[in-house]
N, C-alpha and C. Protein backbone atom coordinates (compact mmCIF):
# COMPACT_ATOMS: atom_id res chain seq x y z
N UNK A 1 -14.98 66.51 79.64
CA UNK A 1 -14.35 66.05 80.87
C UNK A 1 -14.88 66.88 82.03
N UNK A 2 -15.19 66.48 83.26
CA UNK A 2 -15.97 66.89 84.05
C UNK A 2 -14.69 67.50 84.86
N UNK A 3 -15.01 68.52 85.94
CA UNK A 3 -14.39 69.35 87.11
C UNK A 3 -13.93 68.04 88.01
N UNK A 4 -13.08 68.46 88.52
CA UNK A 4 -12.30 67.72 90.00
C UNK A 4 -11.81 69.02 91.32
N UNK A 5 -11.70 68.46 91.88
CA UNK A 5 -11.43 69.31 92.95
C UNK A 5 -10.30 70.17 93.09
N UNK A 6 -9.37 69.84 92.37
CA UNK A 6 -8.31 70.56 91.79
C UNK A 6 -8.53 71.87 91.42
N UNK A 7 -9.55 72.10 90.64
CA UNK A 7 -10.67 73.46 89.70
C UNK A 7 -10.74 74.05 90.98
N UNK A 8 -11.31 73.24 92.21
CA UNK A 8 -11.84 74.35 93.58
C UNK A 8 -11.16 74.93 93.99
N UNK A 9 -11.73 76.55 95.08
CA UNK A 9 -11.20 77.52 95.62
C UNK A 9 -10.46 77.12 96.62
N UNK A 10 -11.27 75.57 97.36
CA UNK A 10 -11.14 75.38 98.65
C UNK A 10 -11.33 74.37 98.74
N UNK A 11 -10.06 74.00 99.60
CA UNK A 11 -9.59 72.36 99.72
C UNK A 11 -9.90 71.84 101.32
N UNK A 12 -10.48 70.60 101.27
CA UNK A 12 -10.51 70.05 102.55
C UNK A 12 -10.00 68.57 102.96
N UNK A 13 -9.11 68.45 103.64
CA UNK A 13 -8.49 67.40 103.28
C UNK A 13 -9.28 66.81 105.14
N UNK A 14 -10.32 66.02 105.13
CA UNK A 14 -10.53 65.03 106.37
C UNK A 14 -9.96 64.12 107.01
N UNK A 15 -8.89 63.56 106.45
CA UNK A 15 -7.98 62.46 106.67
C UNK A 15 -7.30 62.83 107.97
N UNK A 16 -7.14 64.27 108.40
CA UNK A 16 -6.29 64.89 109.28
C UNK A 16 -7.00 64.04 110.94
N UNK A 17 -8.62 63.89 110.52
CA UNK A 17 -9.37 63.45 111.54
C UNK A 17 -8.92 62.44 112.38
N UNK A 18 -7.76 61.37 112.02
CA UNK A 18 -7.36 60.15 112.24
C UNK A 18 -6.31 60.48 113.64
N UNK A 19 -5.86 62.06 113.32
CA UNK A 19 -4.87 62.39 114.19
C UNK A 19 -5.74 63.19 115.27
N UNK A 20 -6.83 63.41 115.67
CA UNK A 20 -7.35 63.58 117.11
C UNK A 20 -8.71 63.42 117.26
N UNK A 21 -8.55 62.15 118.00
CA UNK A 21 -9.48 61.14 118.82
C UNK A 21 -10.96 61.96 119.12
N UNK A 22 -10.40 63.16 119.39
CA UNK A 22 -11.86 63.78 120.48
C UNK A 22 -12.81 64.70 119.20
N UNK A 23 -11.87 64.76 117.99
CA UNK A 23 -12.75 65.72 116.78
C UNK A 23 -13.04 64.32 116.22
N UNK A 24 -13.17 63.32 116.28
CA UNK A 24 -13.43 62.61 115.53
C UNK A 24 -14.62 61.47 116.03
N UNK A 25 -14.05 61.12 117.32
CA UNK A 25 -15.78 60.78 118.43
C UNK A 25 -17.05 61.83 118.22
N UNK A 26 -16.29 63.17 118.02
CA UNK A 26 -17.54 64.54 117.85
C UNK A 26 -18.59 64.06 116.79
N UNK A 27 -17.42 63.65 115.65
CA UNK A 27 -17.84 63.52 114.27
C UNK A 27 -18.87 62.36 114.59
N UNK A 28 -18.50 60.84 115.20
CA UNK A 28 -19.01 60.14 115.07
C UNK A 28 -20.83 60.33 115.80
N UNK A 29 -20.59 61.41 116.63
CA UNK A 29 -21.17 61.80 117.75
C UNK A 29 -22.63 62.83 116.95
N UNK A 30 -22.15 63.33 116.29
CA UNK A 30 -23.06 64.41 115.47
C UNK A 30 -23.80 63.44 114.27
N UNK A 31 -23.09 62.57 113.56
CA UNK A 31 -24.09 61.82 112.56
C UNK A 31 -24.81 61.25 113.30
N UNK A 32 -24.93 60.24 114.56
CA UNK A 32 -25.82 59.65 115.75
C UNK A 32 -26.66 60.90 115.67
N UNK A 33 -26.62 61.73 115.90
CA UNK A 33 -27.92 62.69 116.71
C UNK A 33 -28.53 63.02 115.26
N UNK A 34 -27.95 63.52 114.04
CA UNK A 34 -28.33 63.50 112.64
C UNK A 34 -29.37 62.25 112.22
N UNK A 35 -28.71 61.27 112.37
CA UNK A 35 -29.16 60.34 111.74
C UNK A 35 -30.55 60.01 113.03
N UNK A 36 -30.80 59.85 114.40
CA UNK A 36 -31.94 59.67 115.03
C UNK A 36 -32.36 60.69 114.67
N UNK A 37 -32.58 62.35 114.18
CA UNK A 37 -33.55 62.84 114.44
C UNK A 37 -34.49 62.77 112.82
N UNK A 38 -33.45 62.20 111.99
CA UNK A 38 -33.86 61.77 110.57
C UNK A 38 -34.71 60.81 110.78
N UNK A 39 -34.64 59.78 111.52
CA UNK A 39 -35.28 58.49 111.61
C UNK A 39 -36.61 58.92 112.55
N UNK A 40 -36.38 59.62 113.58
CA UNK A 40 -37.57 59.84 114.25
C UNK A 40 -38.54 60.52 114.03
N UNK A 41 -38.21 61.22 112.64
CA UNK A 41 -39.37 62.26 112.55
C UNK A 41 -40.73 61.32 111.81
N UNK A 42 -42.12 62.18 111.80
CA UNK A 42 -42.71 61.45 111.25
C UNK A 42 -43.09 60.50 109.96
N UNK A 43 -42.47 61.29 109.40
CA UNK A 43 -41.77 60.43 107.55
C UNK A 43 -40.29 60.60 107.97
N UNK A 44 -40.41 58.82 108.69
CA UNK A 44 -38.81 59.30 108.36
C UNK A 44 -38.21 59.58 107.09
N UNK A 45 -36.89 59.82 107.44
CA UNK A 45 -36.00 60.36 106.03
C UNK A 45 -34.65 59.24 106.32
N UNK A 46 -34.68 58.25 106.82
CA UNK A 46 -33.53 57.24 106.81
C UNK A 46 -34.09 56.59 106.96
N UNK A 47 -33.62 55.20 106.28
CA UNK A 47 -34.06 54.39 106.33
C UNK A 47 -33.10 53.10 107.50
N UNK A 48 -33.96 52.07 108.44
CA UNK A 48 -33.03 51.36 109.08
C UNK A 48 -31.61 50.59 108.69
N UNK A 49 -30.97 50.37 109.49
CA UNK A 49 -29.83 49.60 108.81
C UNK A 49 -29.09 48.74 110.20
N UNK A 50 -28.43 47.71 109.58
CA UNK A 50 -27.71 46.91 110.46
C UNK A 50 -26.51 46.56 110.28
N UNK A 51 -25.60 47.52 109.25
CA UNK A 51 -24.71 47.29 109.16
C UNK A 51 -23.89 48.97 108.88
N UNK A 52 -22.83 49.04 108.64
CA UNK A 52 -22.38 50.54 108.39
C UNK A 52 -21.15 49.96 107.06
N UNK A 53 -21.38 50.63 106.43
CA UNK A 53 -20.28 50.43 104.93
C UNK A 53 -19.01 51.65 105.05
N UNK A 54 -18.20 51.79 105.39
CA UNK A 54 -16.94 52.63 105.16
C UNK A 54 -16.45 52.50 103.83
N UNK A 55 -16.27 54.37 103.20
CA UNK A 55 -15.86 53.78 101.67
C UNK A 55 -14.61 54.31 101.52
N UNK A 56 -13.52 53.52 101.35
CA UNK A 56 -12.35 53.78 101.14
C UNK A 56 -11.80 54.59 100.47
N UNK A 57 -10.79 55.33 100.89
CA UNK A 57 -10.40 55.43 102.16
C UNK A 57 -10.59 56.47 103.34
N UNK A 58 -11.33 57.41 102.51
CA UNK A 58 -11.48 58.39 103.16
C UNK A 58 -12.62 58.59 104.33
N UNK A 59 -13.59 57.89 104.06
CA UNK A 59 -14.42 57.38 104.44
C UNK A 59 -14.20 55.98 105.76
N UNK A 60 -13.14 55.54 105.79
CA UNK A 60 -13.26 54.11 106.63
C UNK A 60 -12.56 54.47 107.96
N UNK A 61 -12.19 55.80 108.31
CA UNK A 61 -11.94 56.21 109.67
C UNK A 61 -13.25 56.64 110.12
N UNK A 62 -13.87 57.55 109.69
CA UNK A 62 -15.46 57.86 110.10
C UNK A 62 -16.24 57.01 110.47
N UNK A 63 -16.38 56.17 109.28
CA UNK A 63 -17.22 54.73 109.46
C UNK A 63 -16.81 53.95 110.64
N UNK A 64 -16.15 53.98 111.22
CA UNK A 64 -15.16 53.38 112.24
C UNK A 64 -15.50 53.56 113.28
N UNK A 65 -15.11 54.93 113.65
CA UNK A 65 -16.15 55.66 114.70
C UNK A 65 -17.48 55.53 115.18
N UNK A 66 -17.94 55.74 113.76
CA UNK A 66 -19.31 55.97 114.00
C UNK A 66 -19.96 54.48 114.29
N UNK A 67 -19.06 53.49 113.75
CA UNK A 67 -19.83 52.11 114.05
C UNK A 67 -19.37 51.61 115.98
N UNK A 68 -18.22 52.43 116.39
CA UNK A 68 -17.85 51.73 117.50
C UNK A 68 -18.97 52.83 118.58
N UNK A 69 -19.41 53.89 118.40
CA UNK A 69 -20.04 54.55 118.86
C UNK A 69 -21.54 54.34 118.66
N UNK A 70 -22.02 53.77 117.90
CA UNK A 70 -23.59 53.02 117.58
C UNK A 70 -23.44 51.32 118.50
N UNK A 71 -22.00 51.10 118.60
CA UNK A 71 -22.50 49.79 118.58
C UNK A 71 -22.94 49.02 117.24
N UNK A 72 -22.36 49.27 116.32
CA UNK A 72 -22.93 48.84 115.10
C UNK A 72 -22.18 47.83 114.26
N UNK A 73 -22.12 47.06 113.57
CA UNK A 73 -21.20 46.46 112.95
C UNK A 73 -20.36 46.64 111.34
N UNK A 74 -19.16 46.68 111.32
CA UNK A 74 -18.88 47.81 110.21
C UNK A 74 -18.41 46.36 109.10
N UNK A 75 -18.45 46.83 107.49
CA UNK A 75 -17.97 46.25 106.43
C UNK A 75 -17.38 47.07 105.81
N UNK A 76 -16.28 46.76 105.13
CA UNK A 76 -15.66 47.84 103.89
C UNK A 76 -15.62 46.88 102.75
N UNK A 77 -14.81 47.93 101.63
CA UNK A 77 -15.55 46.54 100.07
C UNK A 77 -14.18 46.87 100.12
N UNK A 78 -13.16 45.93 99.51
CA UNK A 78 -11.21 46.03 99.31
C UNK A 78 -11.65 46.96 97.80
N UNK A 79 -10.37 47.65 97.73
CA UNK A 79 -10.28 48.34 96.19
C UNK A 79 -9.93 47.54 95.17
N UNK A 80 -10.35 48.21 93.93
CA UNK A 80 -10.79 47.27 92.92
C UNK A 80 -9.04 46.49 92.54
N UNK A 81 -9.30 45.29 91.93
CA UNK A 81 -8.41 44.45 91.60
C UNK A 81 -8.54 43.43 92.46
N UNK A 82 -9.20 43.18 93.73
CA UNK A 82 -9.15 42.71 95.11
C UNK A 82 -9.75 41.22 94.02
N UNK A 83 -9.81 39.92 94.28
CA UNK A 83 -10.27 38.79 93.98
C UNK A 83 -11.76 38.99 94.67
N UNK A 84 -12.84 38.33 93.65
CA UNK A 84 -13.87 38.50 93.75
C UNK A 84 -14.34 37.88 95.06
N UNK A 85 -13.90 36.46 95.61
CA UNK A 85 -14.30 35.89 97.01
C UNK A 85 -14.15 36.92 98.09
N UNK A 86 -13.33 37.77 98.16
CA UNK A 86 -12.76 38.88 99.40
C UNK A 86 -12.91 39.91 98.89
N UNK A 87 -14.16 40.23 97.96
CA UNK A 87 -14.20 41.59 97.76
C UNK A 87 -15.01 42.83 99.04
N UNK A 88 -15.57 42.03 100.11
CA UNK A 88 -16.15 42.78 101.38
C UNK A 88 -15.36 41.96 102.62
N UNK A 89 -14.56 42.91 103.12
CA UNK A 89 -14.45 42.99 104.35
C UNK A 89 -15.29 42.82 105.65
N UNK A 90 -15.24 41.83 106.53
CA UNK A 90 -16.22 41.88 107.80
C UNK A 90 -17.21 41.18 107.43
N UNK A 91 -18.06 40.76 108.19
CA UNK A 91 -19.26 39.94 108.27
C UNK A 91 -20.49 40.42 107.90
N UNK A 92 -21.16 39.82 107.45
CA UNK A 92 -22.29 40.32 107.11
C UNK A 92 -23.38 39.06 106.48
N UNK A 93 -25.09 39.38 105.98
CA UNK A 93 -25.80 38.10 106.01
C UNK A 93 -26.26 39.11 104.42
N UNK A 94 -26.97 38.14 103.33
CA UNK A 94 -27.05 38.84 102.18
C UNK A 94 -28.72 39.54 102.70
N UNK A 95 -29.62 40.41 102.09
CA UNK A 95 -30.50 41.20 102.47
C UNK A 95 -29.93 42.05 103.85
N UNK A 96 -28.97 42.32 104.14
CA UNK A 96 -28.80 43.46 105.50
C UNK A 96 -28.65 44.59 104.55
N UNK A 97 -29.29 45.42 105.63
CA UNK A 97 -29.48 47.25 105.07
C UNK A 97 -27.93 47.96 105.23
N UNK A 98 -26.91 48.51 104.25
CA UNK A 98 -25.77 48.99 104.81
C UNK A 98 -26.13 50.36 105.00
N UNK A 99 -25.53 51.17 105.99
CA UNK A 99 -25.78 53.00 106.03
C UNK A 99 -24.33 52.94 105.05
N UNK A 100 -23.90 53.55 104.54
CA UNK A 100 -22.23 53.94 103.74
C UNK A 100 -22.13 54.95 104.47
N UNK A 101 -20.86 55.44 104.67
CA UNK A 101 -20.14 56.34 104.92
C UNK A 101 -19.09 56.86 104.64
N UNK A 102 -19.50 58.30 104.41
CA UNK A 102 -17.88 58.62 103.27
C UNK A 102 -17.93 59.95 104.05
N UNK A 103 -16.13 60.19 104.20
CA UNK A 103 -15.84 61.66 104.81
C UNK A 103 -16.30 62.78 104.26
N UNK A 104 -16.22 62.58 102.56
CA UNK A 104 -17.15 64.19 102.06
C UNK A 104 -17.52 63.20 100.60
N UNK A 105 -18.20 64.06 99.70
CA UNK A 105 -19.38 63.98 98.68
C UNK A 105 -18.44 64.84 97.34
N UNK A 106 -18.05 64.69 96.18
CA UNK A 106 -17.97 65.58 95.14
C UNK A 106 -19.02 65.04 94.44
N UNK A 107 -18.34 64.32 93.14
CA UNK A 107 -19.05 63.77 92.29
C UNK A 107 -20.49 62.77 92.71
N UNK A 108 -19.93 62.12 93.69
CA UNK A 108 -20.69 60.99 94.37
C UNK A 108 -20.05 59.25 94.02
N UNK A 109 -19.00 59.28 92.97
CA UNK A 109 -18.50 58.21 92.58
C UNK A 109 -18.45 57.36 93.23
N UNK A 110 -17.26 57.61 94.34
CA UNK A 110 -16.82 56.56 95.63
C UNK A 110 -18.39 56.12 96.12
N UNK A 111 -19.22 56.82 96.36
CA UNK A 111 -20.36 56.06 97.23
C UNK A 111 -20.91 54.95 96.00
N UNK A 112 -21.32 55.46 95.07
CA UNK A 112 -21.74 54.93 93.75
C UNK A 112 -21.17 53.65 93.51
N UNK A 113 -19.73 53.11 93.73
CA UNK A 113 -19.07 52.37 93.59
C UNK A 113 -19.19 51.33 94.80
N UNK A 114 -19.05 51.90 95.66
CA UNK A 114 -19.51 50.88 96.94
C UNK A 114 -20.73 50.69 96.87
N UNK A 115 -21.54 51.14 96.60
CA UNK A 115 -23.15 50.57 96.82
C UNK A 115 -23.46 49.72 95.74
N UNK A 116 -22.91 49.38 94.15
CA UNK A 116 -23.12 49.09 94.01
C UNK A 116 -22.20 47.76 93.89
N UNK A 117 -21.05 47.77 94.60
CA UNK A 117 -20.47 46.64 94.94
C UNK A 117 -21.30 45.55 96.13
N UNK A 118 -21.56 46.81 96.88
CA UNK A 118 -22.83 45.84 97.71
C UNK A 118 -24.02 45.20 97.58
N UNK A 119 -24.24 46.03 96.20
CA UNK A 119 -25.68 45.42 96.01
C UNK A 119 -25.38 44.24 94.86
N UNK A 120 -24.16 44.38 94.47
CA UNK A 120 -23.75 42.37 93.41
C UNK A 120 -23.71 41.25 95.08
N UNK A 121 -22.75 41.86 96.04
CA UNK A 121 -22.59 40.58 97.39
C UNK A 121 -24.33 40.32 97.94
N UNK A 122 -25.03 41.38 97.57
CA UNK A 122 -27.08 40.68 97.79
C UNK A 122 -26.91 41.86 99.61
N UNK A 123 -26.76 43.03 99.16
CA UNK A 123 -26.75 44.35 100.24
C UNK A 123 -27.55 45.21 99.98
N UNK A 124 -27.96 45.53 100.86
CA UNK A 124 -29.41 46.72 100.33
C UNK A 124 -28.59 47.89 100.72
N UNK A 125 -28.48 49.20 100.13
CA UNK A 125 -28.18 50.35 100.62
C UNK A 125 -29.20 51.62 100.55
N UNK A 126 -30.08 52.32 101.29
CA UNK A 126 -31.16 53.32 100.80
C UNK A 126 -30.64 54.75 101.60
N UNK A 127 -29.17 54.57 102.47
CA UNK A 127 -28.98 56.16 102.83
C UNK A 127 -27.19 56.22 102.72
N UNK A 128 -26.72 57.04 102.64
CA UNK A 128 -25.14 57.63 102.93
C UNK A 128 -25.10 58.72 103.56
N UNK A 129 -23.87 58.71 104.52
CA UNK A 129 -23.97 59.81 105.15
C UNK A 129 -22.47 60.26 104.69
N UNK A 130 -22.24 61.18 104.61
CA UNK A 130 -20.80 62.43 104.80
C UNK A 130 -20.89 63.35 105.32
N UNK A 131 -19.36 63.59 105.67
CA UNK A 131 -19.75 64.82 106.84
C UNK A 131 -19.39 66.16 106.02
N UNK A 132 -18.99 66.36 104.78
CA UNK A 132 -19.47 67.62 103.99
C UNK A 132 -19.45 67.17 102.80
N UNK A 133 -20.53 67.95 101.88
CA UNK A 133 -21.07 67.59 100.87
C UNK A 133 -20.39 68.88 100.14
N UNK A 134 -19.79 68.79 99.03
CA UNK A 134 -18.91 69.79 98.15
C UNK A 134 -20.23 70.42 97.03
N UNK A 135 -20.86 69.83 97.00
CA UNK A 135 -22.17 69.90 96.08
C UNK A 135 -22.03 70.11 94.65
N UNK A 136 -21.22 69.39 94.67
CA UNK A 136 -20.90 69.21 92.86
C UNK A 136 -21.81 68.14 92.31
N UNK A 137 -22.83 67.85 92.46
CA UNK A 137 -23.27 67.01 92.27
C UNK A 137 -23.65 65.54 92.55
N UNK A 138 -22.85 65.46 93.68
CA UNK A 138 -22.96 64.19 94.69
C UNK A 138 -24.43 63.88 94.79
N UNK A 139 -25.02 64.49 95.56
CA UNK A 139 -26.31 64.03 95.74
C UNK A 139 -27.53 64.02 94.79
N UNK A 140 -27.32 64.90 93.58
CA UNK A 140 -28.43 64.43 92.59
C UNK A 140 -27.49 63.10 91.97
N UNK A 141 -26.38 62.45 92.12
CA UNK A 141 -26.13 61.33 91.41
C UNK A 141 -26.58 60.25 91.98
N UNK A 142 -26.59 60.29 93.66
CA UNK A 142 -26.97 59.18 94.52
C UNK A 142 -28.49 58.97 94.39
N UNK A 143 -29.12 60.35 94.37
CA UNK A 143 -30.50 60.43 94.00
C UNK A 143 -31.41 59.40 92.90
N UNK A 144 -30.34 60.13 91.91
CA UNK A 144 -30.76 58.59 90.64
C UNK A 144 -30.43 57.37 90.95
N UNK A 145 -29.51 56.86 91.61
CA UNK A 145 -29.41 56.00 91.76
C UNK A 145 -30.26 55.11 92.62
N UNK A 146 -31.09 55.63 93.79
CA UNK A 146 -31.90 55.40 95.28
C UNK A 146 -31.17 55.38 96.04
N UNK A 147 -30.08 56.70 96.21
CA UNK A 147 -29.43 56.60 97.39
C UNK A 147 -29.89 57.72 98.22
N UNK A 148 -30.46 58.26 99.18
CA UNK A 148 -30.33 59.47 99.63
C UNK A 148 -29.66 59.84 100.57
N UNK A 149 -29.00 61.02 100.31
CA UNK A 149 -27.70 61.78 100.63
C UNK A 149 -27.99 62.41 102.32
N UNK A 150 -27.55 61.75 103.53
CA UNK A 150 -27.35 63.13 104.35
C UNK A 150 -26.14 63.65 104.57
N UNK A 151 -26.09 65.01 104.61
CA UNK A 151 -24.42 65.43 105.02
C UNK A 151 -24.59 66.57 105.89
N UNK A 152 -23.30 66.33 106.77
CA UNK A 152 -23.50 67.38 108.00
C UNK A 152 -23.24 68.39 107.73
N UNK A 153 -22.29 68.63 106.97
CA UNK A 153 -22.26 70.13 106.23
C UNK A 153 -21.84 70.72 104.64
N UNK A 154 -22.28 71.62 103.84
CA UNK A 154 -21.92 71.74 103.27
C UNK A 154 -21.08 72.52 102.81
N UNK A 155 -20.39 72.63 101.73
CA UNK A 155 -19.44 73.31 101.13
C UNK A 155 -19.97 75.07 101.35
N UNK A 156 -21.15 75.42 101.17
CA UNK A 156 -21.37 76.57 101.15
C UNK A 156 -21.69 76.94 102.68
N UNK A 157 -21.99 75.91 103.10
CA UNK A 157 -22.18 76.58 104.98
C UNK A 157 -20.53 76.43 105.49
N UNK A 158 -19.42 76.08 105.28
CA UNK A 158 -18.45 76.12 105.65
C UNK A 158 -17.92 77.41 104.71
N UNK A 159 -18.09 77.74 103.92
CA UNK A 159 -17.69 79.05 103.40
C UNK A 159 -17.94 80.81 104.27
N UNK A 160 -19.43 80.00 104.55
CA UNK A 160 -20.15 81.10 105.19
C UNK A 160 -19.81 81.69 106.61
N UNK A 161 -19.76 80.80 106.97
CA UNK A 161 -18.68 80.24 108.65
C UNK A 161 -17.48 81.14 108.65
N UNK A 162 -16.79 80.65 107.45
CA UNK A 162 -15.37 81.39 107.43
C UNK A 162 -15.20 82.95 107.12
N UNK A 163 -16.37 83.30 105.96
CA UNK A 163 -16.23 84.81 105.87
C UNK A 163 -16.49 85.47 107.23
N UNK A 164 -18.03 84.90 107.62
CA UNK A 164 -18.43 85.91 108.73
C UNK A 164 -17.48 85.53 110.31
N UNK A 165 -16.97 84.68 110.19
CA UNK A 165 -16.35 85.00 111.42
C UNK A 165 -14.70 85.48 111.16
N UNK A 166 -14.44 85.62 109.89
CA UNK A 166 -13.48 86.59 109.66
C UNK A 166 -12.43 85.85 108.74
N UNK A 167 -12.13 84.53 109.13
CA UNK A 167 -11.38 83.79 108.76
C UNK A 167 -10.79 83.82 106.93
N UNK A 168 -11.36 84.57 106.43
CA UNK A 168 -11.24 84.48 104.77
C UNK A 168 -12.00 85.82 104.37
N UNK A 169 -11.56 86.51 103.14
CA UNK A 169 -11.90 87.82 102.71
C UNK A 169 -12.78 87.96 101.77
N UNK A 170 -13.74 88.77 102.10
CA UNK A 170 -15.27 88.76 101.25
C UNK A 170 -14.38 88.36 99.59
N UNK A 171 -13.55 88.65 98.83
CA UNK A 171 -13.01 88.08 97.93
C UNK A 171 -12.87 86.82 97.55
N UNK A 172 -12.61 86.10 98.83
CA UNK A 172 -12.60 84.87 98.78
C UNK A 172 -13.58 83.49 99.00
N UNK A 173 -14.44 84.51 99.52
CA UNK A 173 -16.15 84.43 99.79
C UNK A 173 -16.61 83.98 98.51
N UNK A 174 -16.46 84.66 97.86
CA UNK A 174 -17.26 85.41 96.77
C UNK A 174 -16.79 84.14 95.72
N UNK A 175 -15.88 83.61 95.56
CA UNK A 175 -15.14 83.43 94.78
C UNK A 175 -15.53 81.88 94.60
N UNK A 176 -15.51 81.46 96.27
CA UNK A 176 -16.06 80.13 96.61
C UNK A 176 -17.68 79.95 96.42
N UNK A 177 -18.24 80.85 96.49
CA UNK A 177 -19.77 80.85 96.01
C UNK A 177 -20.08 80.53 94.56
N UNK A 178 -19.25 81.61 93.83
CA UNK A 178 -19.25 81.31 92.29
C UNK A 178 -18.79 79.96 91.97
N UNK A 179 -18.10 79.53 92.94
CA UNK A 179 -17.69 78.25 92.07
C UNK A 179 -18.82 76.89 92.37
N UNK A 180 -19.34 77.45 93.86
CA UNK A 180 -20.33 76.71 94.12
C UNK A 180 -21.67 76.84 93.26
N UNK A 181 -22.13 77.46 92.88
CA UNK A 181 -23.25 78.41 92.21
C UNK A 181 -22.84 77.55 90.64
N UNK A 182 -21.76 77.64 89.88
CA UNK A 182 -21.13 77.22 88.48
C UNK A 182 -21.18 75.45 88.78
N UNK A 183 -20.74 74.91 89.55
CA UNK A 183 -21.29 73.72 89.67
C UNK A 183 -22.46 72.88 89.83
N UNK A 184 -23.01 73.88 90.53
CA UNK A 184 -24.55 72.97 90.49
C UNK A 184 -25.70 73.80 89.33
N UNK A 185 -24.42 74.60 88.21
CA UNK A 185 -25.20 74.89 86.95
C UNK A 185 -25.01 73.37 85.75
N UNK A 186 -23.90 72.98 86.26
CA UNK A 186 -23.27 71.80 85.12
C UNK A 186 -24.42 70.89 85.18
């Protein structure tokens, strides 16, 4: 039986994002500049898209944002049990590129599950974005799959953040490293 987040030092709950407008435009605001300077470089590293996928639920406030702030047009897939005719939310044409978007990354399941719900409705998906990656393995799973992973931050740069600017005790540092370090041994 595999780890859950439960096992972790350190909990992040994103959902809180829903309750202020201006950390959450930021959010939408920082994957935009992420995601153009991915696309503009000379190999890019994203691939285009014309649609944005929000993955429930944690994920479909971000996606939200980030689609009303692109100008972009958003889909979500209903959770499972949903009747197969209404299993995607919102409009869409079959061959459109979706970006997914999910608030953070463990395993990689939730993305795993939406992409490949999108790709039975005839949806191409080749990037996901989250805005922290726990690094349990999320992104070598999307990897196999052809998804590639960007995330704005990770579990170990938010650790790092917190020791050195004081917020948490080299103990607790330490503690969150090992667990980070023991996970991406599994």
């Amino acid at each position: 039986m595999g780890r859950t987040t439960v096992d972790s030092p350190i909990y992040i709950n994103l959902r809180k994002l829903i309750s202020s407008p201006r950390a959450l435009q930021r959010c939408a605001d920082i994957i935009r500049l992420k995601l153009e300077a991915l696309v503009s470089m000379r190999h890019p590293q994203v691939q285009p898209f014309t649609l944005v996928a929000g993955v429930p639920f944690g994920g479909l406030h971000v996606a939200t944002a980030f689609s009303l702030h692109v100008n972009t047009p958003m889909i979500y897939i209903h959770p499972p049990g949903t009747p197969k005719a209404d299993l995607i939310e919102g409009n869409y044409v079959r061959g459109q590129s979706c970006l997914i978007i999910d608030d953070l990354i463990t395993g990689g399941g939730s993305i795993l599950q939406t992409a490949g719900a999108l790709r039975e409705e005839g949806l191409v998906s080749h990037d996901a974005v989250t805005l922290i990656d726990r690094q349990e393995g999320g992104r070598a799973a999307l990897k196999a799959m052809g998804i590639n992973l960007v995330s704005i931050l990770t579990l170990d740069q938010i650790a790092t953040y917190l020791r050195y600017s004081g917020r948490i005790e080299a103990s607790d540092y330490e503690r969150v490293v090992r667990y980070i370090q023991s996970s991406q041994d599994d």
